[in-house]
Short mmCIF file of C-alpha atoms in Angstrom, two decimals:
data_model
loop_
_atom_site.label_atom_id
_atom_site.label_comp_id
_atom_site.label_asym_id
_atom_site.label_seq_id
_atom_site.Cartn_x
_atom_site.Cartn_y
_atom_site.Cartn_z
CA UNK A 841 63.56 82.72 41.66
CA UNK A 842 60.48 81.05 44.24
CA UNK A 843 56.84 82.64 43.50
CA UNK A 844 58.78 86.06 42.42
CA UNK A 845 59.31 87.46 38.87
CA UNK A 846 61.85 90.12 39.44
CA UNK A 847 64.76 88.27 40.16
CA UNK A 848 65.94 92.05 42.48
CA UNK A 849 63.84 91.15 45.10
CA UNK A 850 65.03 88.20 47.33
CA UNK A 851 63.93 84.98 47.25
CA UNK A 852 60.65 84.67 49.80
CA UNK A 853 56.53 84.28 49.82
CA UNK A 854 54.92 87.20 47.70
CA UNK A 855 52.19 87.48 50.23
CA UNK A 856 55.61 88.36 52.74
CA UNK A 857 56.32 91.47 50.83
CA UNK A 858 56.12 94.69 51.98
CA UNK A 859 55.11 97.84 50.08
CA UNK A 860 59.50 98.74 50.46
CA UNK A 861 60.48 94.79 49.37
CA UNK A 862 60.76 94.52 52.97
CA UNK A 863 60.39 91.13 55.00
CA UNK A 864 56.98 91.36 56.86
CA UNK A 865 57.56 89.50 60.34
CA UNK A 866 56.76 86.25 60.78
CA UNK A 867 53.27 85.46 62.63
CA UNK A 868 53.14 82.12 64.75
CA UNK A 869 50.39 79.47 64.95
CA UNK A 870 51.83 78.23 68.21
CA UNK A 871 54.06 80.87 70.23
CA UNK A 872 55.31 77.92 72.53
CA UNK A 873 55.58 74.77 70.75
CA UNK A 874 59.34 74.90 71.57
CA UNK A 875 58.41 74.32 74.92
CA UNK A 876 56.16 71.73 75.05
CA UNK A 877 56.36 69.47 77.30
CA UNK A 878 56.70 66.08 74.90
CA UNK A 879 54.67 63.41 77.33
CA UNK A 880 56.33 60.42 77.45
CA UNK A 881 54.90 56.57 77.53
CA UNK A 882 52.76 55.52 79.72
CA UNK A 883 50.54 52.16 80.11
CA UNK A 884 46.88 52.77 80.44
CA UNK A 885 44.15 50.66 79.36
CA UNK A 886 43.42 47.59 80.24
CA UNK A 887 44.91 45.60 77.23
CA UNK A 888 47.79 43.52 76.86
CA UNK A 889 51.03 44.99 77.78
CA UNK A 890 53.31 44.84 74.12
CA UNK A 891 54.03 42.08 72.68
CA UNK A 892 51.33 39.99 74.61
CA UNK A 893 48.57 38.10 72.95
CA UNK A 894 45.73 40.80 71.72
CA UNK A 895 42.91 41.19 73.24
CA UNK A 896 39.73 38.44 71.75
CA UNK A 897 36.43 40.44 71.00
CA UNK A 898 36.66 44.06 70.16
CA UNK A 899 36.37 45.12 73.74
CA UNK A 900 35.88 49.53 73.55
CA UNK A 901 35.42 49.32 70.36
CA UNK A 902 31.74 50.53 68.79
CA UNK A 903 31.92 48.12 65.43
CA UNK A 904 27.94 48.03 65.29
CA UNK A 905 27.12 49.01 61.84
CA UNK A 906 30.51 49.75 60.61
CA UNK A 907 30.40 49.25 56.52
CA UNK A 908 29.15 51.97 54.63
CA UNK A 909 28.57 53.56 58.38
CA UNK A 910 27.16 56.68 56.79
CA UNK A 911 27.05 60.43 58.91
CA UNK A 912 23.56 62.50 58.73
CA UNK A 913 24.33 66.92 57.95
CA UNK A 914 23.90 67.43 60.81
CA UNK A 915 27.06 64.88 62.72
CA UNK A 916 29.47 67.51 61.21
CA UNK A 917 30.42 70.48 63.28
CA UNK A 918 33.96 72.53 62.28
CA UNK A 919 34.17 69.70 58.62
CA UNK A 920 34.81 67.05 61.29
CA UNK A 921 31.91 63.93 61.42
CA UNK A 922 30.79 63.09 65.59
CA UNK A 923 32.90 59.53 66.22
CA UNK A 924 32.53 56.68 66.67
CA UNK A 925 35.25 56.11 68.74
CA UNK A 926 37.91 57.60 70.75
CA UNK A 927 40.51 58.78 67.77
CA UNK A 928 43.00 61.56 69.78
CA UNK A 929 44.70 57.72 71.06
CA UNK A 930 42.90 54.98 69.42
CA UNK A 931 45.85 52.93 68.08
CA UNK A 932 46.96 52.76 71.67
CA UNK A 933 43.60 52.55 72.96
CA UNK A 934 41.97 49.37 70.96
CA UNK A 935 43.86 45.85 69.57
CA UNK A 936 45.39 45.69 66.12
CA UNK A 937 48.09 47.82 65.43
CA UNK A 938 50.07 46.83 68.32
CA UNK A 939 50.47 42.95 66.44
CA UNK A 940 50.87 44.91 63.04
CA UNK A 941 53.74 46.70 60.89
CA UNK A 942 53.47 49.79 60.53
CA UNK A 943 53.41 49.39 57.00
CA UNK A 944 51.23 47.33 57.27
CA UNK A 945 48.21 49.08 58.83
CA UNK A 946 45.65 50.83 57.87
CA UNK A 947 46.40 54.41 58.38
CA UNK A 948 43.84 57.19 57.80
CA UNK A 949 46.16 60.16 55.36
CA UNK A 950 45.26 63.06 54.38
CA UNK A 951 45.68 64.59 51.11
CA UNK A 952 47.11 68.05 50.71
CA UNK A 953 47.40 68.28 54.39
CA UNK A 954 48.15 71.44 54.83
CA UNK A 955 45.85 72.45 52.42
CA UNK A 956 43.66 73.03 55.41
CA UNK A 957 40.79 76.48 55.76
CA UNK A 958 42.15 77.56 58.95
CA UNK A 959 45.73 78.35 56.83
CA UNK A 960 46.84 82.17 56.42
CA UNK A 961 46.78 81.46 52.67
CA UNK A 962 44.32 78.85 50.78
CA UNK A 963 43.45 79.86 47.50
CA UNK A 964 40.01 77.90 47.02
CA UNK A 965 40.93 75.55 44.51
CA UNK A 966 42.92 74.39 46.81
CA UNK A 967 42.32 73.87 49.76
CA UNK A 968 41.29 69.74 50.43
CA UNK A 969 41.29 70.41 54.54
CA UNK A 970 38.69 71.35 56.85
CA UNK A 971 40.99 71.84 59.98
CA UNK A 972 44.72 72.63 60.53
CA UNK A 973 47.03 69.39 60.65
CA UNK A 974 47.21 69.04 65.41
CA UNK A 975 43.25 69.22 64.36
CA UNK A 976 43.62 66.12 62.38
CA UNK A 977 46.23 64.49 64.01
CA UNK A 978 43.36 65.24 67.30
CA UNK A 979 40.56 63.56 65.64
CA UNK A 980 42.48 60.42 64.40
CA UNK A 981 44.88 60.73 61.37
CA UNK A 982 47.48 59.59 61.16
CA UNK A 983 48.63 60.26 57.57
CA UNK A 984 50.18 63.53 56.69
CA UNK A 985 50.83 64.18 52.78
CA UNK A 986 53.35 66.69 52.61
CA UNK A 987 54.68 68.74 49.95
CA UNK A 988 57.80 71.81 51.21
CA UNK A 989 58.54 74.57 48.64
CA UNK A 990 62.47 76.21 50.20
CA UNK A 991 63.30 79.92 49.97
CA UNK A 992 66.27 81.07 50.61
CA UNK A 993 65.61 84.32 50.96
CA UNK A 994 64.43 84.19 54.51
CA UNK A 995 66.95 85.01 57.88
CA UNK A 996 68.39 81.35 59.27
CA UNK A 997 65.68 80.02 61.42
CA UNK A 998 62.78 81.93 59.89
CA UNK A 999 60.18 78.61 59.63
CA UNK A 1000 59.16 80.16 56.63
CA UNK A 1001 62.39 78.67 55.30
CA UNK A 1002 60.43 75.71 54.42
CA UNK A 1003 56.39 76.85 53.72
CA UNK A 1004 53.68 73.57 51.90
CA UNK A 1005 52.88 74.91 48.65
CA UNK A 1006 50.59 72.32 46.86
CA UNK A 1007 50.81 74.76 43.85
CA UNK A 1008 50.24 78.15 45.91
CA UNK A 1009 51.76 78.85 49.08
CA UNK A 1010 49.29 77.79 51.86
CA UNK A 1011 51.28 80.21 54.44
CA UNK A 1012 52.05 76.89 56.22
CA UNK A 1013 55.32 75.99 57.64
CA UNK A 1014 57.36 72.63 58.21
CA UNK A 1015 58.12 74.03 61.71
CA UNK A 1016 55.83 76.16 63.78
CA UNK A 1017 52.63 74.18 61.82
CA UNK A 1018 54.33 70.02 61.06
CA UNK A 1019 56.35 69.91 64.08
CA UNK A 1020 54.67 72.66 66.07
CA UNK A 1021 51.49 70.86 65.46
CA UNK A 1022 53.08 67.47 66.05
CA UNK A 1023 54.73 68.53 69.03
CA UNK A 1024 51.14 69.82 70.85
CA UNK A 1025 49.71 66.72 69.33
CA UNK A 1026 52.57 64.47 71.60
CA UNK A 1027 51.34 66.76 74.57
CA UNK A 1028 47.57 66.25 74.61
CA UNK A 1029 46.17 66.02 77.16
CA UNK A 1030 44.17 63.21 79.11
CA UNK A 1031 45.82 60.63 76.22
CA UNK A 1032 48.75 58.74 75.76
CA UNK A 1033 49.80 60.45 72.70
CA UNK A 1034 53.24 59.36 72.86
CA UNK A 1035 52.31 55.75 71.57
CA UNK A 1036 50.51 57.08 68.03
CA UNK A 1037 52.51 56.23 65.32
CA UNK A 1038 52.70 59.29 63.27
CA UNK A 1039 53.96 59.31 59.14
CA UNK A 1040 54.73 62.71 58.17
CA UNK A 1041 55.31 62.35 54.51
CA UNK A 1042 57.71 64.27 52.86
CA UNK A 1043 56.35 63.95 49.39
CA UNK A 1044 57.86 66.66 46.37
CA UNK A 1045 60.31 69.23 47.48
CA UNK A 1046 60.33 72.82 45.35
CA UNK A 1047 63.93 74.60 45.35
CA UNK A 1048 65.82 72.59 46.87
CA UNK A 1049 69.58 71.41 46.45
CA UNK A 1050 71.54 69.75 48.74
CA UNK A 1051 72.17 72.36 51.55
CA UNK A 1052 68.63 72.85 52.12
CA UNK A 1053 67.90 69.07 52.22
CA UNK A 1054 70.10 68.71 55.12
CA UNK A 1055 69.26 71.89 56.39
CA UNK A 1056 65.49 70.63 56.64
CA UNK A 1057 66.68 67.23 58.12
CA UNK A 1058 68.56 68.34 61.04
CA UNK A 1059 64.98 70.55 61.33
CA UNK A 1060 63.04 67.86 61.26
CA UNK A 1061 65.49 65.50 63.79
CA UNK A 1062 65.98 67.99 66.03
CA UNK A 1063 62.44 68.87 67.26
CA UNK A 1064 60.69 65.24 66.62
CA UNK A 1065 63.40 64.45 68.62
CA UNK A 1066 66.67 61.63 67.18
CA UNK A 1067 64.84 58.52 70.12
CA UNK A 1068 61.62 59.24 69.07
CA UNK A 1069 62.01 58.08 65.03
CA UNK A 1070 61.28 54.94 63.43
CA UNK A 1071 63.88 53.83 61.25
CA UNK A 1072 63.74 52.25 58.64
CA UNK A 1073 65.60 49.22 60.74
CA UNK A 1074 62.25 49.13 62.73
CA UNK A 1075 60.01 48.24 59.67
CA UNK A 1076 60.79 44.23 60.80
CA UNK A 1077 59.35 45.23 64.03
CA UNK A 1078 55.31 45.14 65.15
CA UNK A 1079 54.47 48.53 66.98
CA UNK A 1080 53.82 46.64 69.83
CA UNK A 1081 57.71 45.86 69.53
CA UNK A 1082 58.27 49.26 69.22
CA UNK A 1083 56.48 50.30 71.49
CA UNK A 1084 58.34 47.86 74.34
CA UNK A 1085 61.91 49.13 72.69
CA UNK A 1086 61.09 52.97 73.66
CA UNK A 1087 59.54 55.88 72.59
CA UNK A 1088 59.74 56.22 68.75
CA UNK A 1089 56.83 56.89 67.12
CA UNK A 1090 57.47 59.09 63.94
CA UNK A 1091 57.78 57.70 60.22
CA UNK A 1092 59.79 60.48 58.41
CA UNK A 1093 58.99 59.70 55.19
CA UNK A 1094 60.81 61.56 52.58
CA UNK A 1095 60.68 61.53 48.22
CA UNK A 1096 64.24 61.79 47.74
CA UNK A 1097 67.56 60.35 47.18
CA UNK A 1098 68.46 63.59 49.98
CA UNK A 1099 67.20 61.38 52.46
CA UNK A 1100 68.72 60.99 55.55
CA UNK A 1101 70.18 57.48 56.97
CA UNK A 1102 66.79 57.75 59.81
CA UNK A 1103 64.75 58.50 56.99
CA UNK A 1104 62.08 55.55 55.34
CA UNK A 1105 62.14 56.05 51.39
CA UNK A 1106 59.26 58.35 50.38
CA UNK A 1107 55.75 56.76 50.14
CA UNK A 1108 54.36 55.17 47.35
CA UNK A 1109 51.10 57.24 46.61
CA UNK A 1110 48.93 55.71 43.83
CA UNK A 1111 47.18 58.51 41.78
CA UNK A 1112 44.88 58.33 39.21
CA UNK A 1113 46.25 60.62 36.59
CA UNK A 1114 43.34 62.95 36.46
CA UNK A 1115 41.73 65.49 38.20
CA UNK A 1116 38.93 64.95 37.22
CA UNK A 1117 37.64 61.17 36.77
CA UNK A 1118 34.48 59.89 36.99
CA UNK A 1119 32.94 58.32 40.50
CA UNK A 1120 32.81 54.93 38.32
CA UNK A 1121 36.18 55.83 37.35
CA UNK A 1122 37.88 56.78 40.74
CA UNK A 1123 35.68 53.60 42.92
CA UNK A 1124 37.84 51.89 39.53
CA UNK A 1125 40.76 52.37 40.31
CA UNK A 1126 40.69 52.30 44.87
CA UNK A 1127 40.10 48.49 44.32
CA UNK A 1128 42.54 48.12 41.31
CA UNK A 1129 45.15 49.65 43.83
CA UNK A 1130 43.85 47.18 46.27
CA UNK A 1131 44.89 44.06 43.79
CA UNK A 1132 47.99 45.29 43.54
CA UNK A 1133 51.05 43.47 45.47
CA UNK A 1134 52.87 45.39 47.88
CA UNK A 1135 56.29 45.52 49.04
CA UNK A 1136 57.36 44.34 52.85
CA UNK A 1137 58.96 47.27 54.08
CA UNK A 1138 57.10 49.42 51.60
CA UNK A 1139 55.31 52.47 52.66
CA UNK A 1140 51.80 52.66 50.30
CA UNK A 1141 48.99 55.25 50.24
CA UNK A 1142 45.67 55.35 47.34
CA UNK A 1143 44.92 59.01 46.52
CA UNK A 1144 41.14 58.70 46.72
CA UNK A 1145 40.86 61.92 45.61
CA UNK A 1146 39.29 64.36 42.57
CA UNK A 1147 38.07 67.43 41.29
CA UNK A 1148 34.36 68.77 41.03
CA UNK A 1149 33.51 70.96 37.44
CA UNK A 1150 32.70 73.64 37.48
CA UNK A 1151 35.62 75.59 39.43
CA UNK A 1152 37.87 73.22 40.13
CA UNK A 1153 37.14 72.39 43.43
CA UNK A 1154 38.04 69.47 45.61
CA UNK A 1155 35.36 67.02 45.39
CA UNK A 1156 34.18 66.07 48.90
CA UNK A 1157 33.01 62.02 48.42
CA UNK A 1158 32.26 61.48 51.42
CA UNK A 1159 29.26 59.40 51.09
CA UNK A 1160 31.30 56.96 48.23
CA UNK A 1161 34.30 57.12 50.25
CA UNK A 1162 32.04 55.51 53.18
CA UNK A 1163 31.19 52.66 50.29
CA UNK A 1164 33.96 51.93 48.47
CA UNK A 1165 36.60 51.33 52.20
CA UNK A 1166 33.83 49.32 53.98
CA UNK A 1167 35.26 47.66 57.13
CA UNK A 1168 31.76 45.84 57.73
CA UNK A 1169 30.25 43.18 54.37
CA UNK A 1170 33.15 42.64 52.20
CA UNK A 1171 35.47 43.87 54.05
CA UNK A 1172 37.65 45.91 50.60
CA UNK A 1173 38.95 48.06 53.11
CA UNK A 1174 41.85 45.45 53.86
CA UNK A 1175 42.60 45.75 50.75
CA UNK A 1176 44.79 48.81 52.09
CA UNK A 1177 47.02 50.72 53.78
CA UNK A 1178 47.41 54.26 53.61
CA UNK A 1179 44.39 56.08 52.98
CA UNK A 1180 44.16 59.63 51.72
CA UNK A 1181 41.17 61.62 51.07
CA UNK A 1182 39.90 65.06 50.21
CA UNK A 1183 37.39 66.13 53.37
CA UNK A 1184 39.15 63.31 55.87
CA UNK A 1185 37.28 64.23 58.58
CA UNK A 1186 33.70 64.70 57.27
CA UNK A 1187 32.84 61.11 57.27
CA UNK A 1188 34.30 58.39 59.77
CA UNK A 1189 36.64 57.16 58.02
CA UNK A 1190 39.24 57.21 60.57
CA UNK A 1191 36.28 54.50 62.76
CA UNK A 1192 36.46 51.75 59.66
CA UNK A 1193 40.04 52.08 60.01
CA UNK A 1194 40.21 51.13 63.59
CA UNK A 1195 37.60 48.49 62.59
CA UNK A 1196 39.81 47.38 59.82
CA UNK A 1197 42.48 47.00 61.62
CA UNK A 1198 41.50 44.92 64.38
CA UNK A 1199 40.32 42.91 62.25
CA UNK A 1200 43.44 42.49 60.51
CA UNK A 1201 45.50 42.53 62.77
CA UNK A 1202 44.19 39.04 63.90
CA UNK A 1203 44.43 37.68 59.84
CA UNK A 1204 48.72 38.57 60.28
CA UNK A 1205 50.99 36.21 61.95
CA UNK A 1206 54.82 37.34 60.72
#
């Protein structure tokens, strides 16, 4: 049983039960996501077509003052720092990633992506993001860290069968908040988000059996579209080469042996192993991860997150992160790949990643 002690009760989240024991009706986050028209890729900027030489210089990229890239509190609104660069379609807009393989990019991620302040249920000691997964994507995040709980007690096709959890259930679902949010992101007006490479990292599974894995895989493929999946066979291709082949734009990383053949292995999340390390210990761990070797096709993330005492709540380390992952002096960000943090948009880590990819794209030749 999941979240319930009484074996006579259905296998559903406790908060979804009415006083008489019946299951409450589901209130979707998006009423129309299944009818969203996902734009086809289009070339909209004055830059080389896929597979051509990268841009010379940093055209269009605000690279000034990269480094600490600190943000005044007055520049943060709704949990999102005022950006230096356009973030909605930064992969398509700026050079860098087109000449890199997906697993070699520096990608901004969110730790426990669906444990956010806008979720229906967000206990304070689990809430570690300010805005929904959709808003995270529109603000430049490209990797979502997901932990999924299967509830067999909901009827077929109820989105709550695959709910997001950390320790508790946030009220967000894979179908509506993650896949639906991705569909809405792909249709963001005025931006070429169809060329943005997004990684959905299904990292942990609770209450699953083989049938549940098959059901989730069917849901994912049906929503994203098989033609839009970046499969493991594309790991040797640069993003520019993938763009030139078709509409593929989504990586499903799946940390289970019950993985569909079109999904990648789970992201190797490098965590310090302690919830409350000192700032210096976390700094040293991040630096050590940056010195590790990465497999050629491995998706690798550093978990730059910690809890604060008293209260045991996710700690906002925005000021430290801009030093640990600076793209200016010393360029420590170039030692990393996926960077998962708490409160990920309160600083300009996304902008540092944009700049870092531009630098890496000029230094790597396959």
